[in-house]
PDB file of C-alpha atoms and ligand atoms in Angstrom:
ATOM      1  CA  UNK A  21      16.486 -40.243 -30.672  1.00  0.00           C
ATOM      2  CA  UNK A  22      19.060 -41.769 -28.722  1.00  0.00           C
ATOM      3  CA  UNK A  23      21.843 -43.565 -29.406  1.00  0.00           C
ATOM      4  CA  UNK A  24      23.911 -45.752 -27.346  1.00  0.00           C
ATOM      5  CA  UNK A  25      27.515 -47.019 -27.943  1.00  0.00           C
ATOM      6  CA  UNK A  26      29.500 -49.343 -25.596  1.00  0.00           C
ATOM      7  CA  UNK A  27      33.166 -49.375 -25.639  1.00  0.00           C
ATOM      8  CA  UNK A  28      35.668 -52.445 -26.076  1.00  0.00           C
ATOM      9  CA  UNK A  29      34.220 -55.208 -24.887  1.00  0.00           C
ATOM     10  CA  UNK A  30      36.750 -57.500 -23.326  1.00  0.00           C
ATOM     11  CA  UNK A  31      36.587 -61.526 -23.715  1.00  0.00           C
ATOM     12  CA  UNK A  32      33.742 -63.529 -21.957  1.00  0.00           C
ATOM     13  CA  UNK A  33      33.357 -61.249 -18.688  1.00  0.00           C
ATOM     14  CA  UNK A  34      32.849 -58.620 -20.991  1.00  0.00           C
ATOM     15  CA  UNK A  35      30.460 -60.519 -23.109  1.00  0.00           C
ATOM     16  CA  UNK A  36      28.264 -61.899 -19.970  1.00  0.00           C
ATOM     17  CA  UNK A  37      28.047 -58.234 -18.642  1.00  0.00           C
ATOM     18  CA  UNK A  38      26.497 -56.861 -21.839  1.00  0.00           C
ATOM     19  CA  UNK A  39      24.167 -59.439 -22.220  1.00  0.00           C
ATOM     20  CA  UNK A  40      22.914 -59.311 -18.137  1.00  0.00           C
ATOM     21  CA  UNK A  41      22.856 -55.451 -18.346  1.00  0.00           C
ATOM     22  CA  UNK A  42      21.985 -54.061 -21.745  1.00  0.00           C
ATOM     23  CA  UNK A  43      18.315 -55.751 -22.699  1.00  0.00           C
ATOM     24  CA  UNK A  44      16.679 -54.013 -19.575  1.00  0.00           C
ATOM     25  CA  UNK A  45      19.432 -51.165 -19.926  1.00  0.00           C
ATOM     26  CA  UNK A  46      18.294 -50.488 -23.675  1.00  0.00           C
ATOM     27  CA  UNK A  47      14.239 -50.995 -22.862  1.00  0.00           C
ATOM     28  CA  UNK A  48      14.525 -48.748 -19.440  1.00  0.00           C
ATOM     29  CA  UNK A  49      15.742 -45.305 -21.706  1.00  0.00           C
ATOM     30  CA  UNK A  50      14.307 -45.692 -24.434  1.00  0.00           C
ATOM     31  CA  UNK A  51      17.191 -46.674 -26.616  1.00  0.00           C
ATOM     32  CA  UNK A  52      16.841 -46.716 -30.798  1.00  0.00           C
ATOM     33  CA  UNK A  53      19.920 -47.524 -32.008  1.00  0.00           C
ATOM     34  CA  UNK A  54      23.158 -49.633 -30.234  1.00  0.00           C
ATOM     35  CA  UNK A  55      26.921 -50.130 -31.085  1.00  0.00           C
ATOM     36  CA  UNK A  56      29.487 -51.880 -29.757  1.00  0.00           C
ATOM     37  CA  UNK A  57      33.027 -52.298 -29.853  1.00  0.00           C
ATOM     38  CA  UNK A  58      33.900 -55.711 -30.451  1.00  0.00           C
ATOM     39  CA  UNK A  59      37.704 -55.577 -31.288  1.00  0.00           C
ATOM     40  CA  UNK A  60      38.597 -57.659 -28.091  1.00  0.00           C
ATOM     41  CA  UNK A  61      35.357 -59.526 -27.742  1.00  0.00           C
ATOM     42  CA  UNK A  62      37.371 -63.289 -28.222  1.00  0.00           C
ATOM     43  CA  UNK A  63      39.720 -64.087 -25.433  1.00  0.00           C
ATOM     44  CA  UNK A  64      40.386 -60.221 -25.372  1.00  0.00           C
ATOM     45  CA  UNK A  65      41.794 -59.736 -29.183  1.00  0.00           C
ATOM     46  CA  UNK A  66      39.709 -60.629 -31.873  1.00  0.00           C
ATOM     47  CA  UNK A  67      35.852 -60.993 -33.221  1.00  0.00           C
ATOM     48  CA  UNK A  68      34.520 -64.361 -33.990  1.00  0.00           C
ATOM     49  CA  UNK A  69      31.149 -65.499 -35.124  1.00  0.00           C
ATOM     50  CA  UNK A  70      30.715 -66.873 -32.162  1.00  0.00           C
ATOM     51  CA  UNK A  71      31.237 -64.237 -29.974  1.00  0.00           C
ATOM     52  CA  UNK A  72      29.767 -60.917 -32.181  1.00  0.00           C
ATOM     53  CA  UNK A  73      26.611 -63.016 -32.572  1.00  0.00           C
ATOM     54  CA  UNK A  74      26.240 -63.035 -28.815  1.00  0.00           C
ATOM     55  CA  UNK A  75      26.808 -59.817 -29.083  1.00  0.00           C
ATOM     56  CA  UNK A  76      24.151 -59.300 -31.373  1.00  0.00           C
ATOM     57  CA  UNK A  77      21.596 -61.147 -28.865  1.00  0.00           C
ATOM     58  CA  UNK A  78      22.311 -59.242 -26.600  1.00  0.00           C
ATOM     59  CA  UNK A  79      20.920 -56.250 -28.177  1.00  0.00           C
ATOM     60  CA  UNK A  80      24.188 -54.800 -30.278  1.00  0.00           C
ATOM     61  CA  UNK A  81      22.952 -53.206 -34.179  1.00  0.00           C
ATOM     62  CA  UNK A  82      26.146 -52.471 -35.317  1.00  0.00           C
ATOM     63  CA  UNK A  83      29.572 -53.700 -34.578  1.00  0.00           C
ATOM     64  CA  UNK A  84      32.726 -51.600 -34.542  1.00  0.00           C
ATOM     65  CA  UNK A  85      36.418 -52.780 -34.818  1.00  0.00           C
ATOM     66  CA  UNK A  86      40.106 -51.533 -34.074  1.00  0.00           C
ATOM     67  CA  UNK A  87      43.750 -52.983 -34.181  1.00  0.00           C
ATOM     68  CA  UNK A  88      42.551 -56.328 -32.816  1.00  0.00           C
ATOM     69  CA  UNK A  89      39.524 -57.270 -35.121  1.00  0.00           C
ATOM     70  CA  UNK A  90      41.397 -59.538 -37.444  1.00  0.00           C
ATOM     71  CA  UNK A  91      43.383 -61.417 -34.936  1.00  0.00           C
ATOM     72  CA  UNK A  92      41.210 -64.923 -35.462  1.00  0.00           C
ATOM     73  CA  UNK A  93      41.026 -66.423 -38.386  1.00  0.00           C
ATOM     74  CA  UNK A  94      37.167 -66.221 -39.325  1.00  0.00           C
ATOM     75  CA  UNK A  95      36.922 -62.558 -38.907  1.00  0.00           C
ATOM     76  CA  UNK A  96      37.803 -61.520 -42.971  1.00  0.00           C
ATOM     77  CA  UNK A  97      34.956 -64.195 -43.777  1.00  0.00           C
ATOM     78  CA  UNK A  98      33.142 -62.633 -40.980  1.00  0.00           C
ATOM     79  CA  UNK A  99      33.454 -58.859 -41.916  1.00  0.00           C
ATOM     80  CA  UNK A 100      32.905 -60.119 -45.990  1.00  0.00           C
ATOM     81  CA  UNK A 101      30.158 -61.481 -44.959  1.00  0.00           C
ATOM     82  CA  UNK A 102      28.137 -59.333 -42.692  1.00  0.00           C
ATOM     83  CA  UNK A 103      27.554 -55.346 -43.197  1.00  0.00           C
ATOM     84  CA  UNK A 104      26.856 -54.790 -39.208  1.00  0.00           C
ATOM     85  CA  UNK A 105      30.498 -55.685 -38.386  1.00  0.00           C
ATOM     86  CA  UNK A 106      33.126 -52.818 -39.388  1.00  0.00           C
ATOM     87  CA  UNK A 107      36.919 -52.357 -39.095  1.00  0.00           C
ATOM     88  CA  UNK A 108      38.816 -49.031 -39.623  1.00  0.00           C
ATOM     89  CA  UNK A 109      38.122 -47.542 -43.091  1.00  0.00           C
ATOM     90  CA  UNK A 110      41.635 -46.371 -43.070  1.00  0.00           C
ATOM     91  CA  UNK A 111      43.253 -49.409 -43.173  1.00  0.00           C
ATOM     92  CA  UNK A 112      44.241 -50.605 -46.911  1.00  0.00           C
ATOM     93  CA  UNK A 113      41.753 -50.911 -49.150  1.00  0.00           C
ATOM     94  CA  UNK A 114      42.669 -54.613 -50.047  1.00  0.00           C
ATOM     95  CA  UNK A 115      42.101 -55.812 -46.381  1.00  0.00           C
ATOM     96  CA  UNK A 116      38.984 -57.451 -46.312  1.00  0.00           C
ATOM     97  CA  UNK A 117      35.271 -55.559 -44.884  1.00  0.00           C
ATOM     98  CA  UNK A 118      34.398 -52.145 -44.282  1.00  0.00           C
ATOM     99  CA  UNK A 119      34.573 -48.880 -42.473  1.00  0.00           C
ATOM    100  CA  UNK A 120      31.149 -47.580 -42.427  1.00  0.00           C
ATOM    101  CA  UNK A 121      27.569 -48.359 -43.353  1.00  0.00           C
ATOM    102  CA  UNK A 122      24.400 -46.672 -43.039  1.00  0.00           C
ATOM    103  CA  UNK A 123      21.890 -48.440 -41.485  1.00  0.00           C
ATOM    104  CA  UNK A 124      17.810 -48.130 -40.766  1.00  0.00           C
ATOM    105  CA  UNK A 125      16.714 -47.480 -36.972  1.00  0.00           C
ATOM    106  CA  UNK A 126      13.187 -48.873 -36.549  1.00  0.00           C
ATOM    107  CA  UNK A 127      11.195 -45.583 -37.388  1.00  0.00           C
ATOM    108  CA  UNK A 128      12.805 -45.790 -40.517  1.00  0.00           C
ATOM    109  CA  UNK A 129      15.483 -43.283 -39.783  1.00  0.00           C
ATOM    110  CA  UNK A 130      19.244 -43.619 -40.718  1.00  0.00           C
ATOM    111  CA  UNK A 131      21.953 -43.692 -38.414  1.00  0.00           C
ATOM    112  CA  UNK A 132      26.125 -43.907 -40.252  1.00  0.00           C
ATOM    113  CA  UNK A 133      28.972 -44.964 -38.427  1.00  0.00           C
ATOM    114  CA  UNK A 134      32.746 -44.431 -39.541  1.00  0.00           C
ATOM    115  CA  UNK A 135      35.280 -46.574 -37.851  1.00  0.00           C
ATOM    116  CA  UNK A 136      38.346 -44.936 -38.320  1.00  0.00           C
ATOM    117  CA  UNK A 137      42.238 -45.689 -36.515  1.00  0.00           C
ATOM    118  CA  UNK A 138      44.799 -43.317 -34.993  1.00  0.00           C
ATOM    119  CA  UNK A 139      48.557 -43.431 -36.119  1.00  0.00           C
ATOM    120  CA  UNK A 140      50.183 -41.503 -32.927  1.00  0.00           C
ATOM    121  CA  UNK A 141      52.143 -44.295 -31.780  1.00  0.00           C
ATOM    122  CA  UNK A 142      50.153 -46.607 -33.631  1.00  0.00           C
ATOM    123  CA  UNK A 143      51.006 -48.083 -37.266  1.00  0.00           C
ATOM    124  CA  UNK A 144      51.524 -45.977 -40.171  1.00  0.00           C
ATOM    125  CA  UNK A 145      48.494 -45.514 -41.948  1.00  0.00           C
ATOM    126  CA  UNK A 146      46.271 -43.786 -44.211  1.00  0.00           C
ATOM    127  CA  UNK A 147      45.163 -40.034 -42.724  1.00  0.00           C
ATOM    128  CA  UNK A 148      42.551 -40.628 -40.744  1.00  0.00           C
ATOM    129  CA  UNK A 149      41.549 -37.185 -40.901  1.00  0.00           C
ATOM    130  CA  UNK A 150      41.575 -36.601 -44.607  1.00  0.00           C
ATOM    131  CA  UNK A 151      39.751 -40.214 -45.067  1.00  0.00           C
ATOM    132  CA  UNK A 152      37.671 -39.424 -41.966  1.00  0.00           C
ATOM    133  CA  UNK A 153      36.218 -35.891 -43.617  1.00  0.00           C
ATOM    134  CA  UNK A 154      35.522 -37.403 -46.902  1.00  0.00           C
ATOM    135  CA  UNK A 155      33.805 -40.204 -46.005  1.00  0.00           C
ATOM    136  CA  UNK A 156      31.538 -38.019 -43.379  1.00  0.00           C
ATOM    137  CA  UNK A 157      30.681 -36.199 -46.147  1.00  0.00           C
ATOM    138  CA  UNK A 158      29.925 -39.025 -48.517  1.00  0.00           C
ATOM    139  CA  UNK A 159      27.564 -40.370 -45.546  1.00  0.00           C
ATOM    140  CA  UNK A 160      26.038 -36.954 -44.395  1.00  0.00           C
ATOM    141  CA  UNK A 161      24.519 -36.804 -47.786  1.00  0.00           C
ATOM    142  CA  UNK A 162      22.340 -40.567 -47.044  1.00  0.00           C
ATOM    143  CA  UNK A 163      21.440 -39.400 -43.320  1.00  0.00           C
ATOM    144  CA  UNK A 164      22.256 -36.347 -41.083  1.00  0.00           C
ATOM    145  CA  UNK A 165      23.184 -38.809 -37.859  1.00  0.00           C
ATOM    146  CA  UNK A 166      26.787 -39.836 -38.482  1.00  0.00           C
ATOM    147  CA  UNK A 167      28.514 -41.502 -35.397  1.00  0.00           C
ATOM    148  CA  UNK A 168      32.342 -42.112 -35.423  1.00  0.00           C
ATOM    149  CA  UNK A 169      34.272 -45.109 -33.854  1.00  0.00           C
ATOM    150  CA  UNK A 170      38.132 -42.913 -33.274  1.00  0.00           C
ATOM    151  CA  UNK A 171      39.801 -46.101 -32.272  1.00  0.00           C
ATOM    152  CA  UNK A 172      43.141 -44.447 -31.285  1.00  0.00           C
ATOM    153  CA  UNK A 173      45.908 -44.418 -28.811  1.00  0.00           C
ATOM    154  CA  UNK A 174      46.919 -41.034 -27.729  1.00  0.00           C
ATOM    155  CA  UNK A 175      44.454 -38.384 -25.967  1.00  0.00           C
ATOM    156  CA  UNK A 176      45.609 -35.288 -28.479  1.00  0.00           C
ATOM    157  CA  UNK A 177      45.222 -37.360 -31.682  1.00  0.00           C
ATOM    158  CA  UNK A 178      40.981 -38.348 -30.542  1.00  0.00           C
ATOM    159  CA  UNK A 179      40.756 -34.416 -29.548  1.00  0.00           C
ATOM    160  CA  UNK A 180      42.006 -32.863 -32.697  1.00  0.00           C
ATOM    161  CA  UNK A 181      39.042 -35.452 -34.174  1.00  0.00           C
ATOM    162  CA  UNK A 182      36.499 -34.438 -32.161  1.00  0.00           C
ATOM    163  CA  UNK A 183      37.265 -31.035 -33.708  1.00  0.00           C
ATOM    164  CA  UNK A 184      38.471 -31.500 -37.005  1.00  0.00           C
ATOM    165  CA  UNK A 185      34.482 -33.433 -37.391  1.00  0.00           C
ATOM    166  CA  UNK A 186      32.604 -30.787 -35.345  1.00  0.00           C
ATOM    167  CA  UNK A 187      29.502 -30.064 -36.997  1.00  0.00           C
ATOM    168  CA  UNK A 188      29.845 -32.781 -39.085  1.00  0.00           C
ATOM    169  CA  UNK A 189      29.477 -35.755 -36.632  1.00  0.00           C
ATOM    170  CA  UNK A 190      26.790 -36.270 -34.133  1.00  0.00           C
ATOM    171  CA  UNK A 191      29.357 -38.123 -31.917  1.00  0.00           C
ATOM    172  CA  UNK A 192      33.210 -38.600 -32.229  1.00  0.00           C
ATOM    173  CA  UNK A 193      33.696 -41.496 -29.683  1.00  0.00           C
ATOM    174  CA  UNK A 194      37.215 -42.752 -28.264  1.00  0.00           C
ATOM    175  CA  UNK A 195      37.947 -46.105 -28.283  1.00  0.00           C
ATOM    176  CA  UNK A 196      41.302 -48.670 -27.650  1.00  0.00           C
ATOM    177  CA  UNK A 197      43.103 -47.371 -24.605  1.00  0.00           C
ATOM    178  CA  UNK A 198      40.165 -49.543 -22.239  1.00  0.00           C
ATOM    179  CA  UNK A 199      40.099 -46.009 -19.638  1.00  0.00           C
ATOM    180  CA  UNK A 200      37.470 -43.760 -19.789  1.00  0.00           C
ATOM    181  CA  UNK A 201      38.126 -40.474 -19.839  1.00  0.00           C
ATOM    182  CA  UNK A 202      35.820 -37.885 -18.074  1.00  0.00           C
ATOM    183  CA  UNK A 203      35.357 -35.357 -20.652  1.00  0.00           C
ATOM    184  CA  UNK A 204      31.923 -36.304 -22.020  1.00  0.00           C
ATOM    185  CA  UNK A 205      30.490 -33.413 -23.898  1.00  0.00           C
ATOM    186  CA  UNK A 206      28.187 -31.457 -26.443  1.00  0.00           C
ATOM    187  CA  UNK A 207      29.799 -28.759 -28.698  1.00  0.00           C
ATOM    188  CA  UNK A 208      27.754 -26.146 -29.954  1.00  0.00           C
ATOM    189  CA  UNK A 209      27.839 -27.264 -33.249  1.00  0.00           C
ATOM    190  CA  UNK A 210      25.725 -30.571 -31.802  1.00  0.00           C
ATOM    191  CA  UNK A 211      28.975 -33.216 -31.834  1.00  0.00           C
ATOM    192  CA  UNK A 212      29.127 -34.952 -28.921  1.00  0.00           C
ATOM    193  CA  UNK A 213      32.556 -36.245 -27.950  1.00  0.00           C
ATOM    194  CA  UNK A 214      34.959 -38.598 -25.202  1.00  0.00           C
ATOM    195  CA  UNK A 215      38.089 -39.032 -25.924  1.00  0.00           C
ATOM    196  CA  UNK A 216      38.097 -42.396 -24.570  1.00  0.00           C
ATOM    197  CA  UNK A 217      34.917 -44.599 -23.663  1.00  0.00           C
ATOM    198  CA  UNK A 218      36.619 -47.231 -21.724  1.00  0.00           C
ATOM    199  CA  UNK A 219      36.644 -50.404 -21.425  1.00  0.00           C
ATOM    200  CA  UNK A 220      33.420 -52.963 -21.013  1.00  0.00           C
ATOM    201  CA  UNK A 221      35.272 -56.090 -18.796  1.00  0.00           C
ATOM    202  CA  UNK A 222      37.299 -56.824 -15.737  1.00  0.00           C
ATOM    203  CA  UNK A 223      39.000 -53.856 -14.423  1.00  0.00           C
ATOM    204  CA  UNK A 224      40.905 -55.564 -11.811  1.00  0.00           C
ATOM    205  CA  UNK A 225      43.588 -56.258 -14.502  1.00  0.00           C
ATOM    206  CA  UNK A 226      45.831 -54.153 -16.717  1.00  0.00           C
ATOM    207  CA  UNK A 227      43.712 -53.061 -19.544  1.00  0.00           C
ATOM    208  CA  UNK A 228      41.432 -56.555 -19.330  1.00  0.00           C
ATOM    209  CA  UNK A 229      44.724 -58.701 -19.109  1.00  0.00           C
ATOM    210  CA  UNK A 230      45.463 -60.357 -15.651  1.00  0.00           C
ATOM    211  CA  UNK A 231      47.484 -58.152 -13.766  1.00  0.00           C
ATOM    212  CA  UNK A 232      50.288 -60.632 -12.985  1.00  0.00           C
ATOM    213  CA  UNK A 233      50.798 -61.684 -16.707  1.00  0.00           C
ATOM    214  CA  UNK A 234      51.492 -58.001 -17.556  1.00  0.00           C
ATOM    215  CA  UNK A 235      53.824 -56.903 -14.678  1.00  0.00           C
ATOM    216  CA  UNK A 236      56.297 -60.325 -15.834  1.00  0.00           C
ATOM    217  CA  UNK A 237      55.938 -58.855 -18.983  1.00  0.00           C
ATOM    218  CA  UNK A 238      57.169 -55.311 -18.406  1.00  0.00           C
ATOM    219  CA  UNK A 239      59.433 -55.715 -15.520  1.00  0.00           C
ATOM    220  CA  UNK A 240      61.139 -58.903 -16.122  1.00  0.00           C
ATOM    221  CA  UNK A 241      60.954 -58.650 -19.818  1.00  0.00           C
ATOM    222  CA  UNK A 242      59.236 -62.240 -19.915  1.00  0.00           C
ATOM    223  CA  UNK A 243      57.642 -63.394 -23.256  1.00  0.00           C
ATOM    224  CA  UNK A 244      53.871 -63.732 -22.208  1.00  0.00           C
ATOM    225  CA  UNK A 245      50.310 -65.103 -23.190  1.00  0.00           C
ATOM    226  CA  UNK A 246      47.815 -62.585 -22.298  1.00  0.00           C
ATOM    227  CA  UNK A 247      44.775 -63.864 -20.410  1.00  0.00           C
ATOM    228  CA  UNK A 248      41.700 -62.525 -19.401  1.00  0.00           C
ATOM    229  CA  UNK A 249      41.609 -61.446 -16.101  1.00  0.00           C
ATOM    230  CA  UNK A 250      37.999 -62.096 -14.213  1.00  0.00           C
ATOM    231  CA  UNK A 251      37.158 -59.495 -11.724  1.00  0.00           C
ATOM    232  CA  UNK A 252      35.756 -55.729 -11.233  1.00  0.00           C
ATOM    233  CA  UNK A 253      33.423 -55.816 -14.516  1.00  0.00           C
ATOM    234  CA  UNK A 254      32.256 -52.492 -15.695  1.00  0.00           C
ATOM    235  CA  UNK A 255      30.434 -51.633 -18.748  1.00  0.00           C
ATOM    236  CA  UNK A 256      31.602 -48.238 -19.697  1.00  0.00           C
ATOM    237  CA  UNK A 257      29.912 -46.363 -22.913  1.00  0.00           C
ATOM    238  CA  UNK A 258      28.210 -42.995 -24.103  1.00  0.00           C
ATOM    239  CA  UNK A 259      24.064 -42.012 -24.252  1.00  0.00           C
ATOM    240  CA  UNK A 260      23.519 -39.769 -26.795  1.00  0.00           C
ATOM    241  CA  UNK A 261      20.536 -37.812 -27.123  1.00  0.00           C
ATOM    242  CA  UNK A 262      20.363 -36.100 -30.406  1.00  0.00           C
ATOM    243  CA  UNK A 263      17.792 -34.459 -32.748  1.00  0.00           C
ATOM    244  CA  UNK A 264      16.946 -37.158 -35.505  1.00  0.00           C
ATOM    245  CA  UNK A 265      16.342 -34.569 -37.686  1.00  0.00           C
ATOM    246  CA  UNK A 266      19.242 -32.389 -37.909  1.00  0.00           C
ATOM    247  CA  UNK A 267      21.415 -35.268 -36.602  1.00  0.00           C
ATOM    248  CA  UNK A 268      22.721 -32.427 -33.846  1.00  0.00           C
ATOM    249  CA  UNK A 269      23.658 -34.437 -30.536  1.00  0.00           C
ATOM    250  CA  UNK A 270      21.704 -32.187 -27.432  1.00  0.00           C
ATOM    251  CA  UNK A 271      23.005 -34.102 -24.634  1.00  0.00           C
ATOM    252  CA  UNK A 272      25.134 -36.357 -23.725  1.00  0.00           C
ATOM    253  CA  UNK A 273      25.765 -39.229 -20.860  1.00  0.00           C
ATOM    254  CA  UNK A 274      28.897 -41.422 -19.838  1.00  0.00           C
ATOM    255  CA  UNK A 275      27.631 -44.517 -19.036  1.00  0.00           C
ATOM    256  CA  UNK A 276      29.352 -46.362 -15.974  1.00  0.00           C
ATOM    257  CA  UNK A 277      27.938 -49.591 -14.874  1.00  0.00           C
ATOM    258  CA  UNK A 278      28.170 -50.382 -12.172  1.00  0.00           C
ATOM    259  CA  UNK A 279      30.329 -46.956 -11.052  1.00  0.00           C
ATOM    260  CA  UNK A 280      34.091 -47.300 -10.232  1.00  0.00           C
ATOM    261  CA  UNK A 281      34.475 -47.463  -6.637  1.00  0.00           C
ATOM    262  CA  UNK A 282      35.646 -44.328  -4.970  1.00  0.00           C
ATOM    263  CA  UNK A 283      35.881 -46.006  -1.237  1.00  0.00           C
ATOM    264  CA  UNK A 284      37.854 -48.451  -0.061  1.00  0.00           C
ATOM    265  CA  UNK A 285      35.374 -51.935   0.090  1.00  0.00           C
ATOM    266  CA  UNK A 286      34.509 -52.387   3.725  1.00  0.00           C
ATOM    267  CA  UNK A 287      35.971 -49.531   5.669  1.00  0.00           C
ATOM    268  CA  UNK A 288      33.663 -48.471   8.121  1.00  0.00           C
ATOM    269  CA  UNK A 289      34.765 -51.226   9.936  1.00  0.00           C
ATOM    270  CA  UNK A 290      38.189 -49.354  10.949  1.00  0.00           C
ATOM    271  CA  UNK A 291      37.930 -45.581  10.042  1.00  0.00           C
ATOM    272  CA  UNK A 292      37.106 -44.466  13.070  1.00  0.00           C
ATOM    273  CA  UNK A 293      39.370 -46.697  15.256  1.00  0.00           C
ATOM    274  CA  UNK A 294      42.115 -45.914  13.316  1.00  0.00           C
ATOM    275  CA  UNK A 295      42.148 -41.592  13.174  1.00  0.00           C
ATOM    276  CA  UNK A 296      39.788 -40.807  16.402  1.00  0.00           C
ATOM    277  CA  UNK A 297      37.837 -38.923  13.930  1.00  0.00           C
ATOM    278  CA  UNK A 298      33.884 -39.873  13.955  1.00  0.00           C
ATOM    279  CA  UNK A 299      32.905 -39.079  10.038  1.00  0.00           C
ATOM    280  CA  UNK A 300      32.334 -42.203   7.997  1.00  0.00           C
TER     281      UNK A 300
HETATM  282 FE1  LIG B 428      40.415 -52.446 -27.384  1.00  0.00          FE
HETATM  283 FE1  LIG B 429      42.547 -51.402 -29.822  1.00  0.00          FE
END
């Protein structure tokens, strides 16, 4: 079986990219089972109807959240109302939605997810870790393939995770800081882990906002509305191939598309004019 998930997807570039890339994307390898991160999906914070049932059309089975999800109005009616669309189970139990769900993959297998939050130099909530291993366990009893959402800020906090659930988890996936990270990987206990997926949406910004909107902001202090910057789209997310029946991840893929660009754009032009040297 293979499962895909796609991190944060940023505002309407974000949006437009999923839905040109993933239909063929999801056909082409054989895909059973997709989730996205939609915590920044409307104008970069928030999930609307609107915008998580384009993500839906575009090939999405289950919707993840973070610190952003309720930052428009409709999203409590929205996560109420629909069992695909999750926020952190560690965030109060009176705050509207869920944290998980089990849900059928066409064959009639089950595949759980867990969206849980960090607290390193986030807010101050419940343990993630104590709430994360209970509910896996809870959920490991309905199917073997558990995949967890660690929407968190800081890199040791999403590592200790990955740990703390190996064996437990098919995949522990990073989300929220919008950079992947380039530790992809299969323990031998069969939990696949990142500790951050990245970002789907412009990268020629500061973490999806425009560039210039951020820099006022932290170097002359000015109060700022964040808008979505435009250009440098990438999807970023995480293939996983795993057994269906043990729920053991065998091999894992991050997904980059199209690839960052490790050249600068259009130098052949002056490389060798410039250094006398003739290797392009
Ligand atoms: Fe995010
Ligand atoms: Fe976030």
């Amino acid at each position: 079986m293979k499962i895909l998930f796609v991190g944060d997807v940023f505002g309407k570039p974000g949006r437009r990219a999923l839905r040109e890339w993933l239909p063929a994307y999801r056909k082409r390898r054989k895909i059973d089972f997709v989730i996205v991160n939609a915590e920044n999906s409307a104008g970069g914070k928030g999930v609307t109807r609107s915008t998580s049932a384009e993500i839906f059309d575009s090939g999405a089975d289950v919707l993840s959240g973070g610190n952003h999800t309720f930052y428009h109005r409709d999203a409590t009616e929205l996560l109420i109302g629909d069992p695909r669309i999750l926020r952190p189970a560690n965030y109060p139990p009176e705050l509207p939605g869920r944290g998980d769900g089990v849900y059928e993959v066409a064959d009639g297998k089950k595949v759980a997810v867990l969206n849980l939050i960090g607290r390193a130099f986030m807010r101050p909530l419940d343990c993630p870790f104590r709430m994360g291993k209970a509910l896996a366990e809870r959920l490991l009893e309905e199917t073997p393939i558990l995949i967890v959402d660690f929407h968190a800020e800081a890199t040791s906090e999403k590592v200790a995770m990955a740990h703390w659930l190996d064996g437990m988890a098919t995949a522990v996936i990073g989300t929220h800081t919008h950079i992947p990270t380039a530790d992809a990987r299969v323990s031998a206990g069969g939990t696949a882990a990142i500790t951050d997926v990245g970002m789907s949406g412009p990268y020629d910004s500061v973490i999806g906002v425009k560039t210039a909107i951020i820099l006022d902001q932290l170097i002359v202090m000015k109060q700022v509305r964040h808008e979505t910057a435009k250009g440098d789209v990438h999807i970023c997310g995480l293939l996983v191939e795993l057994h269906a029946d043990t729920g053991r991840a065998i091999r894992v893929e991050a997904v980059r598309e199209p690839e960052f660009a490790t050249e600068r754009p259009g130098h052949a032009d002056e490389t060798d004019a410039a250094d006398g040297t003739d290797d392009d």
